Coordinates of C-alpha atoms in Angstrom, one line a residue:
Chain A
M1 CA -8.0 -21.5 22.8
P2 CA -9.7 -23.0 26.3
E3 CA -10.6 -19.8 28.1
D4 CA -12.2 -18.8 24.9
N5 CA -14.5 -21.9 24.9
L6 CA -15.2 -20.8 28.4
N7 CA -16.7 -17.4 27.1
E8 CA -18.9 -18.6 24.7
E9 CA -20.6 -21.5 27.3
I10 CA -21.3 -18.7 29.7
E11 CA -22.7 -16.6 26.4
G12 CA -25.2 -19.3 25.2
E13 CA -26.3 -19.8 29.5
E14 CA -25.9 -23.6 28.6
E15 CA -26.4 -23.0 32.4
S16 CA -25.2 -26.6 32.9
K17 CA -22.3 -26.8 30.2
F18 CA -21.1 -24.4 32.1
S19 CA -21.2 -26.3 36.1
R20 CA -19.5 -29.3 33.9
R21 CA -16.7 -27.3 33.1
I22 CA -16.1 -26.2 36.9
F23 CA -16.3 -29.4 38.2
L24 CA -13.7 -30.0 35.6
K25 CA -11.2 -27.8 36.6
F26 CA -11.8 -27.8 41.0
F27 CA -11.2 -31.5 40.0
M28 CA -7.9 -30.8 38.0
G29 CA -7.3 -28.5 40.3
V30 CA -7.8 -30.9 43.0
S31 CA -5.3 -33.4 41.6
A32 CA -2.4 -30.9 40.9
V33 CA -2.3 -29.9 45.1
L34 CA -2.2 -33.6 45.1
T35 CA 0.2 -34.1 43.2
V36 CA 2.3 -30.7 44.6
V37 CA 2.1 -32.7 48.6
P38 CA 4.9 -35.3 48.2
F39 CA 6.8 -32.6 47.1
V40 CA 6.3 -30.4 50.7
P41 CA 9.0 -32.3 53.0
M42 CA 11.4 -33.1 50.7
I43 CA 12.4 -29.4 51.4
Q44 CA 13.7 -32.0 54.9
Y45 CA 16.9 -33.1 52.1
F46 CA 18.7 -29.6 52.9
F47 CA 18.9 -30.1 57.1
T48 CA 20.2 -32.6 58.6
K49 CA 21.7 -33.1 61.9
E50 CA 25.7 -32.5 62.8
T51 CA 27.2 -35.8 63.7
P52 CA 27.7 -34.9 67.7
G53 CA 31.2 -36.0 68.7
S54 CA 32.5 -38.1 71.6
T55 CA 31.7 -37.3 75.1
S56 CA 34.5 -38.0 76.8
Q57 CA 37.6 -36.9 75.5
K58 CA 41.9 -37.1 76.7
L59 CA 43.6 -33.4 76.4
V60 CA 47.1 -34.2 78.0
N61 CA 48.8 -35.7 80.8
I62 CA 49.5 -33.2 83.9
N63 CA 52.9 -33.4 83.0
D64 CA 52.7 -32.2 79.9
I65 CA 51.0 -28.9 80.8
P66 CA 52.9 -26.7 83.7
P67 CA 51.4 -24.6 85.7
G68 CA 51.3 -20.5 83.8
T69 CA 50.3 -22.3 80.5
T70 CA 48.0 -23.0 78.0
H71 CA 46.9 -26.1 75.8
V72 CA 44.4 -25.5 72.9
F73 CA 42.4 -28.7 72.2
F74 CA 39.4 -29.9 69.4
Y75 CA 36.0 -31.1 71.7
P76 CA 34.1 -32.3 71.0
G77 CA 34.8 -32.6 67.2
A78 CA 37.5 -31.1 65.3
E79 CA 36.4 -28.2 64.1
D80 CA 37.6 -25.2 63.7
K81 CA 34.6 -24.0 66.1
H82 CA 35.8 -27.3 68.6
R83 CA 39.0 -25.2 70.1
S84 CA 38.8 -24.6 73.1
F85 CA 41.9 -23.4 75.7
L86 CA 42.9 -25.9 78.0
I87 CA 44.6 -23.6 80.9
H88 CA 47.0 -24.0 84.1
L89 CA 46.8 -21.4 86.3
T90 CA 49.5 -20.1 88.1
E91 CA 47.9 -20.5 92.6
E92 CA 48.5 -16.4 93.2
E93 CA 46.0 -16.2 89.5
V94 CA 43.5 -19.1 91.1
A95 CA 43.5 -17.0 94.8
M96 CA 43.2 -13.8 92.7
A97 CA 39.7 -16.4 90.8
E98 CA 39.2 -17.1 94.7
A99 CA 38.7 -13.1 95.5
Q100 CA 37.1 -12.6 92.6
G101 CA 34.3 -15.2 92.7
K102 CA 35.2 -16.6 89.4
A103 CA 37.0 -19.8 91.0
E104 CA 33.6 -21.3 90.0
Y105 CA 34.5 -23.4 87.2
I106 CA 38.7 -24.3 88.2
T107 CA 39.0 -28.4 89.1
D108 CA 42.8 -28.0 90.7
G109 CA 43.7 -25.5 89.1
F110 CA 43.4 -26.2 85.7
V111 CA 39.9 -24.6 83.4
A112 CA 38.6 -25.7 80.0
Y113 CA 36.6 -23.4 78.1
N114 CA 35.3 -23.1 73.7
T115 CA 37.0 -20.5 72.3
I116 CA 34.0 -18.9 69.6
C117 CA 33.8 -15.9 71.0
S118 CA 29.2 -15.2 72.0
H119 CA 29.1 -12.6 69.6
L120 CA 30.1 -12.7 65.8
Q121 CA 32.0 -16.5 66.9
C122 CA 35.1 -15.4 66.2
P123 CA 37.9 -17.1 67.9
T124 CA 39.3 -15.5 70.5
E125 CA 43.3 -14.7 71.3
L126 CA 45.2 -16.6 73.1
P127 CA 44.7 -15.1 77.0
E128 CA 47.2 -13.1 78.4
H129 CA 47.6 -11.8 81.5
E130 CA 44.1 -12.2 83.4
S131 CA 42.3 -12.2 79.9
V132 CA 41.1 -13.6 76.4
V133 CA 40.0 -10.9 73.4
C134 CA 38.1 -11.8 70.5
P135 CA 40.5 -9.5 67.4
C136 CA 37.1 -9.2 66.0
H137 CA 35.0 -6.8 67.5
G138 CA 36.5 -6.1 71.0
A139 CA 35.2 -7.8 72.9
V140 CA 36.8 -9.5 76.4
F141 CA 36.4 -12.3 78.9
S142 CA 37.5 -13.2 82.2
K143 CA 41.1 -16.3 81.6
F144 CA 39.1 -17.7 85.0
D145 CA 35.9 -18.8 84.1
G146 CA 35.4 -17.0 80.9
S147 CA 32.8 -14.8 81.4
V148 CA 32.9 -11.8 79.7
V149 CA 34.3 -8.4 81.4
S150 CA 33.7 -6.1 78.2
G151 CA 33.0 -5.4 74.6
P152 CA 29.5 -6.7 72.8
P153 CA 29.1 -10.7 73.7
P154 CA 25.8 -11.3 75.3
R155 CA 26.7 -14.4 77.0
A156 CA 30.2 -16.5 79.0
L157 CA 32.1 -18.8 76.8
P158 CA 31.1 -21.7 77.2
I159 CA 32.9 -24.2 79.3
V160 CA 34.4 -27.6 78.5
T161 CA 34.2 -30.0 81.8
L162 CA 37.3 -31.8 83.6
E163 CA 38.0 -34.9 85.4
L164 CA 41.4 -35.4 86.6
D165 CA 43.5 -39.5 86.1
Q166 CA 44.9 -38.8 90.1
S167 CA 46.7 -42.2 88.9
S168 CA 47.9 -41.2 86.0
G169 CA 47.6 -37.7 85.8
D170 CA 45.2 -37.5 82.3
I171 CA 43.3 -35.0 82.4
F172 CA 39.6 -35.4 80.3
A173 CA 37.0 -33.4 79.3
T174 CA 33.8 -34.7 79.8
G175 CA 31.0 -32.3 78.7
M176 CA 30.2 -28.6 77.9
I177 CA 27.9 -26.1 79.8
G178 CA 26.7 -23.8 76.8
N179 CA 26.3 -24.2 72.9
I180 CA 29.8 -22.9 71.1
G181 CA 28.9 -19.3 69.6
I182 CA 26.1 -18.6 71.7
G183 CA 27.7 -19.4 74.7
R184 CA 26.4 -20.4 78.6
E185 CA 23.9 -18.6 80.5
T186 CA 26.5 -18.3 83.8
Chain B
M1 CA -19.9 -15.2 46.8
Q2 CA -19.6 -11.7 45.5
K3 CA -16.6 -12.3 47.4
V4 CA -14.9 -15.4 46.0
E5 CA -15.9 -13.8 42.1
S6 CA -14.0 -10.8 43.2
L7 CA -11.5 -12.7 44.6
V8 CA -10.7 -15.6 41.8
G9 CA -11.2 -12.3 39.2
R10 CA -8.4 -10.9 40.6
V11 CA -5.9 -14.0 40.5
K12 CA -6.9 -13.9 36.9
D13 CA -5.9 -10.1 36.6
L14 CA -2.3 -11.2 37.9
L15 CA -1.7 -14.0 36.6
R16 CA -2.5 -12.8 32.5
W17 CA -0.5 -9.5 34.1
I18 CA 1.9 -12.3 34.7
D19 CA 1.7 -14.0 31.5
D20 CA 1.5 -10.6 29.2
R21 CA 5.0 -9.2 31.5
F22 CA 6.6 -13.2 30.8
N23 CA 5.6 -13.0 26.6
A24 CA 7.8 -10.3 26.4
T25 CA 10.7 -12.4 27.6
V26 CA 12.1 -15.2 25.6
L27 CA 9.6 -17.2 27.3
A28 CA 7.4 -16.3 24.1
S29 CA 8.6 -18.9 21.9
V30 CA 7.4 -21.9 24.6
K31 CA 3.9 -22.5 24.2
F32 CA 2.4 -25.3 27.1
D33 CA -0.5 -26.6 25.3
M34 CA -3.1 -29.3 26.5
P35 CA -3.4 -30.8 23.3
P36 CA -7.5 -32.1 23.1
T37 CA -6.7 -35.6 21.6
F38 CA -3.7 -37.8 21.9
S39 CA -0.9 -36.2 21.0
Y40 CA 1.4 -38.0 19.2
V41 CA 3.8 -39.7 21.2
F42 CA 7.4 -39.1 18.6
S43 CA 7.1 -36.3 18.0
N44 CA 7.7 -35.1 22.2
L45 CA 10.7 -37.0 22.8
G46 CA 13.6 -34.3 21.9
M47 CA 10.9 -32.4 24.5
A48 CA 11.2 -35.7 26.7
T49 CA 15.4 -35.6 26.3
I50 CA 15.5 -31.9 27.2
L51 CA 13.1 -31.9 29.8
C52 CA 15.1 -35.6 30.7
F53 CA 17.8 -32.7 31.4
A54 CA 16.1 -30.2 33.7
I55 CA 15.1 -32.7 36.0
A56 CA 19.2 -33.7 36.3
C57 CA 19.7 -30.0 36.2
M58 CA 17.2 -29.4 39.4
T59 CA 18.2 -32.9 40.6
G60 CA 21.6 -32.6 39.5
L61 CA 22.0 -28.9 42.2
P62 CA 20.8 -29.9 45.6
L63 CA 23.7 -33.0 45.2
L64 CA 26.0 -30.5 44.8
L65 CA 25.6 -30.0 48.7
Y66 CA 26.3 -33.3 49.9
Y67 CA 29.2 -35.1 47.4
K68 CA 32.8 -34.4 48.2
P69 CA 35.3 -34.6 44.8
S70 CA 37.9 -36.3 46.7
P71 CA 39.5 -39.7 45.3
W72 CA 37.9 -43.2 47.1
D73 CA 37.2 -42.9 50.2
M74 CA 35.9 -39.3 50.6
A75 CA 33.3 -39.4 48.1
Y76 CA 32.5 -43.0 48.3
D77 CA 31.5 -42.2 51.9
S78 CA 29.6 -38.8 50.8
I79 CA 27.2 -41.0 48.7
R80 CA 26.5 -43.3 50.8
F81 CA 25.9 -40.0 53.5
L82 CA 23.8 -38.9 51.0
T83 CA 21.5 -42.6 50.3
E84 CA 21.5 -43.8 54.0
N85 CA 21.0 -40.5 56.2
V86 CA 20.0 -37.3 54.3
A87 CA 15.7 -37.6 53.8
F88 CA 14.6 -37.9 50.2
G89 CA 18.9 -38.8 49.5
H90 CA 18.0 -42.0 47.4
L91 CA 15.2 -41.2 45.7
L92 CA 17.2 -37.4 43.8
R93 CA 20.2 -39.7 43.7
G94 CA 17.7 -42.2 42.0
I95 CA 15.2 -39.3 40.3
H96 CA 19.2 -38.0 39.2
Y97 CA 20.6 -41.1 37.2
H98 CA 17.2 -41.7 35.6
A99 CA 16.8 -38.5 34.0
S100 CA 20.2 -39.2 32.7
N101 CA 19.2 -42.5 31.3
G102 CA 16.2 -41.5 30.2
M103 CA 18.6 -38.3 28.2
V104 CA 19.8 -40.8 26.7
L105 CA 17.8 -43.4 25.3
F106 CA 14.7 -40.6 24.4
S107 CA 17.7 -38.9 22.6
I108 CA 18.5 -42.2 20.5
I109 CA 14.4 -42.6 19.4
H110 CA 14.6 -39.4 18.7
A111 CA 16.9 -39.7 16.1
I112 CA 16.2 -43.1 15.2
Y113 CA 12.3 -41.2 14.3
V114 CA 13.9 -38.3 12.4
F115 CA 16.2 -40.1 10.9
F116 CA 12.8 -42.6 9.4
K117 CA 10.9 -39.5 9.1
R118 CA 14.0 -37.6 7.3
L119 CA 13.3 -34.6 8.9
Y120 CA 16.8 -32.8 8.5
K121 CA 16.6 -32.6 4.7
G122 CA 16.8 -28.0 4.4
R123 CA 17.2 -26.1 7.3
F124 CA 16.8 -28.8 9.7
D125 CA 20.1 -29.9 8.7
F126 CA 21.9 -28.0 11.1
L127 CA 19.5 -29.0 13.7
W128 CA 20.5 -32.7 13.3
I129 CA 24.4 -32.2 13.3
T130 CA 23.6 -29.9 16.6
G131 CA 21.7 -32.8 17.5
V132 CA 24.0 -35.8 16.7
L133 CA 26.6 -33.6 19.3
L134 CA 24.1 -33.3 21.6
G135 CA 23.9 -37.0 21.8
V136 CA 27.5 -37.6 22.1
V137 CA 27.2 -34.6 24.8
T138 CA 25.2 -36.4 26.7
I139 CA 26.9 -39.6 26.4
I140 CA 30.1 -37.7 27.9
L141 CA 27.8 -35.9 30.8
A142 CA 26.8 -39.5 31.7
F143 CA 29.0 -40.6 31.7
T144 CA 31.2 -38.7 32.9
G145 CA 28.9 -38.5 36.1
Y146 CA 28.8 -41.8 37.1
T147 CA 32.5 -42.3 37.5
L148 CA 31.8 -40.0 40.0
I149 CA 30.8 -42.6 42.6
F150 CA 34.0 -44.4 43.1
N151 CA 32.5 -47.7 43.9
D152 CA 34.0 -50.4 41.7
R153 CA 32.7 -49.9 38.6
A154 CA 33.4 -45.8 38.7
V155 CA 37.0 -47.0 38.7
E156 CA 36.9 -49.5 36.4
A157 CA 35.4 -47.0 34.1
Q158 CA 38.1 -44.6 34.5
N159 CA 40.4 -46.4 33.9
I160 CA 39.1 -47.6 30.7
M161 CA 38.8 -44.4 30.0
L162 CA 42.0 -43.1 30.7
G163 CA 43.4 -46.1 28.7
M164 CA 41.1 -45.3 25.7
A165 CA 42.3 -41.7 26.0
E166 CA 45.8 -42.4 26.2
T167 CA 45.4 -44.9 23.2
V168 CA 44.3 -41.7 21.3
H169 CA 47.8 -38.9 23.0
P170 CA 48.9 -39.1 26.0
I171 CA 48.4 -35.9 26.0
M172 CA 44.4 -36.8 26.7
K173 CA 44.8 -38.7 29.4
S174 CA 46.6 -35.1 30.8
L175 CA 43.4 -33.5 30.4
L176 CA 40.8 -36.0 31.7
A177 CA 43.6 -36.7 34.4
G178 CA 45.0 -34.1 35.9
T179 CA 48.3 -35.1 37.5
G180 CA 46.9 -37.8 39.4
L181 CA 44.5 -39.1 41.3
N182 CA 43.0 -35.7 43.0
D183 CA 43.3 -34.3 40.2
R184 CA 41.2 -36.9 38.1
A185 CA 38.1 -36.6 40.9
L186 CA 38.6 -33.2 40.8
R187 CA 38.3 -32.5 36.8
L188 CA 36.1 -35.4 36.3
Y189 CA 33.4 -33.6 38.8
G190 CA 34.2 -29.9 37.3
F191 CA 33.7 -31.5 33.4
H192 CA 30.3 -32.2 35.1
I193 CA 28.7 -30.2 36.9
G194 CA 30.0 -27.6 34.7
I195 CA 32.0 -28.0 31.3
I196 CA 29.8 -30.3 30.0
P197 CA 26.9 -28.9 30.9
A198 CA 27.9 -25.1 30.0
I199 CA 29.1 -27.2 26.1
M200 CA 25.3 -28.7 26.3
L201 CA 23.8 -25.2 27.0
V202 CA 25.3 -24.3 24.1
L203 CA 24.7 -27.2 21.7
I204 CA 20.7 -27.1 23.1
G205 CA 20.6 -23.2 22.3
L206 CA 21.7 -24.3 18.9
H207 CA 19.1 -26.9 18.3
L208 CA 15.7 -25.8 19.6
P209 CA 13.7 -25.1 16.9
R210 CA 12.2 -21.2 16.9
S211 CA 8.5 -22.4 18.7
L212 CA 8.3 -24.7 21.4
R213 CA 5.1 -26.6 21.9
I214 CA 5.3 -28.6 25.0
S215 CA 2.4 -30.8 26.0
A216 CA 1.7 -30.4 29.8
P217 CA -0.1 -34.2 30.1
M218 CA 3.3 -35.7 28.1
A219 CA 5.8 -33.5 30.4
I220 CA 4.1 -34.2 33.6
G221 CA 4.3 -37.6 32.1
V222 CA 7.6 -38.4 31.7
V223 CA 8.6 -36.6 35.0
G224 CA 5.8 -39.5 37.2
V225 CA 8.3 -42.0 34.8
L226 CA 10.9 -41.0 36.0
F227 CA 10.0 -41.5 39.6
V228 CA 8.5 -44.8 38.8
A229 CA 12.4 -46.1 37.6
T230 CA 13.9 -45.1 40.5
G231 CA 11.4 -46.7 42.2
I232 CA 11.1 -50.3 40.5
F233 CA 15.3 -49.8 39.6
P234 CA 16.8 -47.0 42.3
A235 CA 20.0 -45.7 41.7
E236 CA 22.7 -49.0 43.6
L237 CA 25.8 -47.5 45.7
G238 CA 27.9 -50.6 44.8
P239 CA 30.8 -51.6 47.0
K240 CA 33.5 -49.5 47.9
F241 CA 36.8 -49.2 45.5
D242 CA 39.9 -51.1 47.5
P243 CA 43.2 -50.2 46.1
Q244 CA 44.9 -53.8 46.6
V245 CA 41.8 -55.0 45.4
T246 CA 41.8 -56.8 42.5
P247 CA 37.3 -55.4 41.9
E248 CA 35.0 -58.0 40.1
F249 CA 34.4 -56.8 36.9
M250 CA 30.8 -55.1 35.9
P251 CA 29.9 -54.3 32.8
P252 CA 29.4 -50.8 31.7
E253 CA 26.3 -48.7 30.9
W254 CA 23.6 -50.1 29.2
Y255 CA 24.4 -47.3 26.4
F256 CA 27.8 -48.5 26.2
L257 CA 27.7 -52.5 25.4
W258 CA 28.2 -52.1 22.1
V259 CA 31.9 -50.8 22.3
F260 CA 32.3 -53.4 25.5
A261 CA 31.0 -56.0 22.8
L262 CA 33.3 -54.2 20.2
L263 CA 36.5 -54.1 22.7
R264 CA 35.9 -58.1 23.6
T265 CA 36.6 -58.9 19.9
W266 CA 40.3 -57.9 21.2
A267 CA 40.1 -56.1 18.6
P268 CA 43.2 -52.6 18.7
V269 CA 41.6 -50.1 20.8
L270 CA 42.4 -47.7 18.8
W271 CA 39.9 -48.8 15.6
V272 CA 36.8 -49.8 17.4
G273 CA 37.1 -48.0 20.9
I274 CA 38.1 -44.4 18.4
A275 CA 38.0 -44.3 15.4
L276 CA 35.0 -46.8 14.3
P277 CA 32.2 -44.5 16.9
G278 CA 34.2 -41.6 16.2
A279 CA 33.7 -43.0 12.3
L280 CA 29.6 -43.7 12.8
V281 CA 29.8 -40.1 13.9
V282 CA 31.0 -38.3 10.6
I283 CA 28.3 -40.6 9.5
M284 CA 25.9 -39.8 11.1
M285 CA 25.9 -35.8 10.6
A286 CA 26.7 -36.1 6.5
I287 CA 23.1 -37.9 6.8
P288 CA 21.7 -34.7 4.6
W289 CA 24.0 -34.4 2.6
L290 CA 24.0 -38.0 1.8
D291 CA 20.4 -38.2 1.3
R292 CA 19.8 -37.2 -1.8
G293 CA 16.7 -38.1 -2.9
R294 CA 14.0 -35.6 -3.6
R295 CA 10.5 -37.5 -2.4
P296 CA 10.4 -38.1 1.5
K297 CA 8.6 -41.9 1.5
L298 CA 10.8 -43.9 3.0
T299 CA 9.8 -46.7 0.4
D300 CA 11.2 -44.2 -1.9
R301 CA 14.6 -44.5 -0.7
P302 CA 15.4 -47.7 0.1
E303 CA 18.8 -47.8 0.9
F304 CA 18.1 -45.6 3.9
A305 CA 15.3 -47.6 5.0
V306 CA 17.8 -50.7 5.2
I307 CA 20.4 -48.7 7.0
G308 CA 18.6 -47.4 9.3
V309 CA 16.7 -51.0 10.2
T310 CA 20.3 -53.1 10.5
S311 CA 22.2 -50.7 12.4
I312 CA 19.2 -50.8 14.6
V313 CA 18.7 -54.4 14.9
Y314 CA 22.8 -54.7 15.3
W315 CA 22.7 -52.1 17.4
I316 CA 20.4 -54.4 19.9
Y317 CA 22.5 -57.7 18.9
L318 CA 26.0 -56.4 20.0
T319 CA 24.6 -55.0 23.7
F320 CA 22.1 -58.3 24.9
R321 CA 25.8 -60.0 23.2
A322 CA 28.0 -57.6 25.8
L323 CA 26.8 -59.8 28.0
I324 CA 27.5 -62.8 27.4
G325 CA 30.1 -64.7 28.9
V326 CA 31.1 -61.6 30.9
G327 CA 32.8 -64.1 33.4
P328 CA 35.6 -63.7 34.9
P329 CA 37.2 -65.0 32.8
A330 CA 35.5 -62.5 29.9
Q331 CA 35.4 -64.7 26.8
Q332 CA 36.6 -62.9 23.8
I333 CA 33.7 -62.3 20.5
L334 CA 34.7 -63.7 17.5
P335 CA 35.2 -61.1 14.9
A336 CA 33.9 -63.5 12.4
E337 CA 30.5 -64.0 14.6
V338 CA 30.8 -60.0 14.6
V339 CA 30.9 -58.8 10.7
G340 CA 29.1 -63.0 10.5
V341 CA 26.0 -61.5 12.6
F342 CA 26.4 -57.5 11.1
L343 CA 26.2 -59.3 7.5
L344 CA 23.3 -61.1 8.2
I345 CA 21.2 -58.7 9.9
L346 CA 21.9 -55.8 6.3
G347 CA 21.5 -59.1 4.4
A348 CA 18.0 -60.0 6.1
S349 CA 16.7 -56.2 6.7
T350 CA 16.8 -56.2 3.0
F351 CA 14.5 -58.6 2.2
V352 CA 12.3 -58.1 4.8
L353 CA 12.2 -54.6 3.4
R354 CA 12.2 -55.2 -0.1
L355 CA 9.1 -58.3 0.6
L356 CA 7.2 -54.9 3.1
T357 CA 7.7 -52.7 0.2
P358 CA 4.4 -52.9 -1.7
W359 CA 2.0 -53.8 1.2
L360 CA 3.7 -50.0 2.8
K361 CA 3.6 -48.5 -0.3
N362 CA 0.0 -49.2 -0.4
K363 CA -1.3 -49.5 3.3
P364 CA -3.7 -47.1 3.8
R365 CA -3.8 -43.8 5.4
A366 CA -4.1 -44.0 9.0
K367 CA -7.9 -41.6 10.1
K368 CA -7.1 -38.6 11.6
K369 CA -8.0 -38.9 14.4
P370 CA -10.7 -35.9 15.0
S371 CA -9.7 -32.5 16.9
T372 CA -12.6 -32.6 19.5
G373 CA -12.6 -33.5 22.5
Y374 CA -13.2 -36.8 22.7
L375 CA -14.5 -36.9 26.1
Q376 CA -18.1 -36.2 25.9
G377 CA -21.2 -35.9 28.4
N378 CA -20.0 -36.8 32.6
L379 CA -16.9 -39.1 31.5
P380 CA -14.2 -37.5 32.3
L381 CA -15.9 -36.2 35.3
V382 CA -16.0 -39.3 36.3
I383 CA -12.6 -40.2 35.2
L384 CA -11.1 -37.2 37.3
A385 CA -12.9 -37.8 39.9
L386 CA -11.7 -41.4 40.0
V387 CA -8.4 -40.0 39.2
I388 CA -8.3 -37.8 42.5
L389 CA -9.3 -40.9 44.9
A390 CA -6.6 -43.4 43.6
Q391 CA -4.2 -40.2 44.4
A392 CA -5.0 -39.5 47.7
A393 CA -4.9 -43.2 47.9
L394 CA -1.1 -42.6 46.5
L395 CA -0.3 -40.7 48.9
W396 CA -2.0 -42.5 52.0
A397 CA 0.8 -44.7 50.2
F398 CA 3.7 -42.6 50.0
S399 CA 3.4 -41.5 54.1
S400 CA 3.6 -45.1 54.9
A401 CA 6.1 -45.8 52.8
F402 CA 8.0 -42.4 53.6
I403 CA 7.6 -42.8 57.3
Q404 CA 9.0 -46.3 57.5
G405 CA 11.8 -45.8 55.5
N406 CA 11.5 -47.4 52.2
T407 CA 12.3 -45.0 49.2
E408 CA 10.7 -47.5 46.6
I409 CA 8.0 -47.8 47.9
A410 CA 7.5 -43.9 48.7
A411 CA 9.8 -42.9 44.2
L412 CA 6.9 -45.4 42.6
S413 CA 4.1 -44.1 44.7
M414 CA 5.3 -40.6 43.7
G415 CA 6.1 -41.2 40.0
F416 CA 1.9 -43.0 40.0
V417 CA 0.5 -39.5 41.9
I418 CA 2.4 -37.4 39.2
I419 CA 1.0 -39.6 36.5
G420 CA -2.2 -39.4 37.4
L421 CA -2.0 -35.7 37.1
G422 CA -0.9 -36.1 33.3
V423 CA -3.4 -38.2 33.6
A424 CA -6.3 -36.3 34.3
Q425 CA -5.1 -32.8 32.3
H426 CA -5.4 -35.1 29.5
V427 CA -8.8 -35.6 30.3
Y428 CA -9.7 -32.4 31.3
A429 CA -7.9 -30.9 28.0
A430 CA -10.0 -34.1 26.0
S431 CA -13.5 -33.1 27.8
Y432 CA -13.7 -29.8 25.4
P433 CA -16.6 -30.2 22.8
K434 CA -15.8 -27.4 20.1

């Protein structure tokens, strides 16, 4: 065995052989380290960027969504976590939102937000009365702007920004404020 | 200095502890070795085969994260995504592919070596049987692997496989393809990643000898060679299969070319596609009992030498013949040619071996190499320093190739870096005085 040899050499006090052995071991160690190096960046294999969805997307025509109804759509992709609500608020509701100071994101009576709860990423229930409820841990969001009313979520739901084509009446989603599953700051 | 020495001592103690504990497990029967001389290549072939299997497993598992076992578009697109968009995806797939090639190649040479050395007698007849079965399973495993890509070649291979299965019995087709195309994709996938490897592991358990000595430099060399092979022959993607278009015919993988040649004699599929390969497997398994002689030397059992040489030469002939006249349209290989060439090779090898026998009998025995290290003085130090310099240069080549996205050069330089470590280990072991 190599190990026995080494001990014999040390006991024999052959200085030159001893240092030769150490050098050999050192060189082989360096060689081994150099061999491991190219394997390190291979860890990148496990990490790929998500494919970004479309930026502008037609959701629905204004005639198909009467006031007081909710349209479920997927934006910016088509995965479960992209589920969002487009809500056409009634005039009373808009007035109520303005009274509560939650009308910031309402455009022409419409508001849209992603519906993945910012607490632990469960999909929420459909809006009822003034709130959107998450079934998992009892979070309650405001129907008017997705802000937290009560419960554990740290942040409000991400808003989907809207654009209304006045001539055709088509409603487009144009972007998102905040991150899906994490929420928005304001 | 004192501190460093005590630290080194502690690390050594830890390693010793780990080694001691490992020796309480089944790992005790596996010994990593650095032989002080060139190890005999042929005695490492079994190790190389199993190493290729291990590497195929290690590279195959990460591939599971991207492959989608669905027919046509989805499967093919997932592999294209892996190849083009995932860092090291192309490299990993290439290593996986060449590990499968290595398994087939090394196991064939391993079998040839065992055959000529007559290592299948006595208790080893069982290992020979499991070895033959392992060879068959290896080829099935490799085949299912390349049908998963769903390019033209893969779908053609699937069709031919199903055609052959149906020739045996329609139930065989339903075993392989289930209720249809979706099932076929899922089943081939399930066979490839789960069922066949499991069978393989059982057979490996019945094939490995009781104690294993693995030559570390040789093992590392094999890994390096797989990387180099990936650099030179990267894994291909091929055109996506489109059911509307008749695909351009491509010959099968190299280990199926001999069957392909036989099928092109237009003989009944059941005979040349099923019965003949099956019969060959049975005959191979029976070899330990067909060989009744008592003396182990090849010259004392000339009929086996003739069988061996004829088989190898004929296999090479069929393999290359299959690539001639592929078409389209594919030309028939005349049955008379196939039979005639067989008889010709049989006669020629008998004649040549008879001529060579006196020389083989009197051949002076090769001198045994000294068991001591053959590199003395400062020579190993110089070689090791050069190896390290070469490795550093290759690493630089690797990094620039990787940044430029040149997978081939990256794989090639990575392979040579690994081979460098094998060389370094060998030089280190060969520098021991005894």
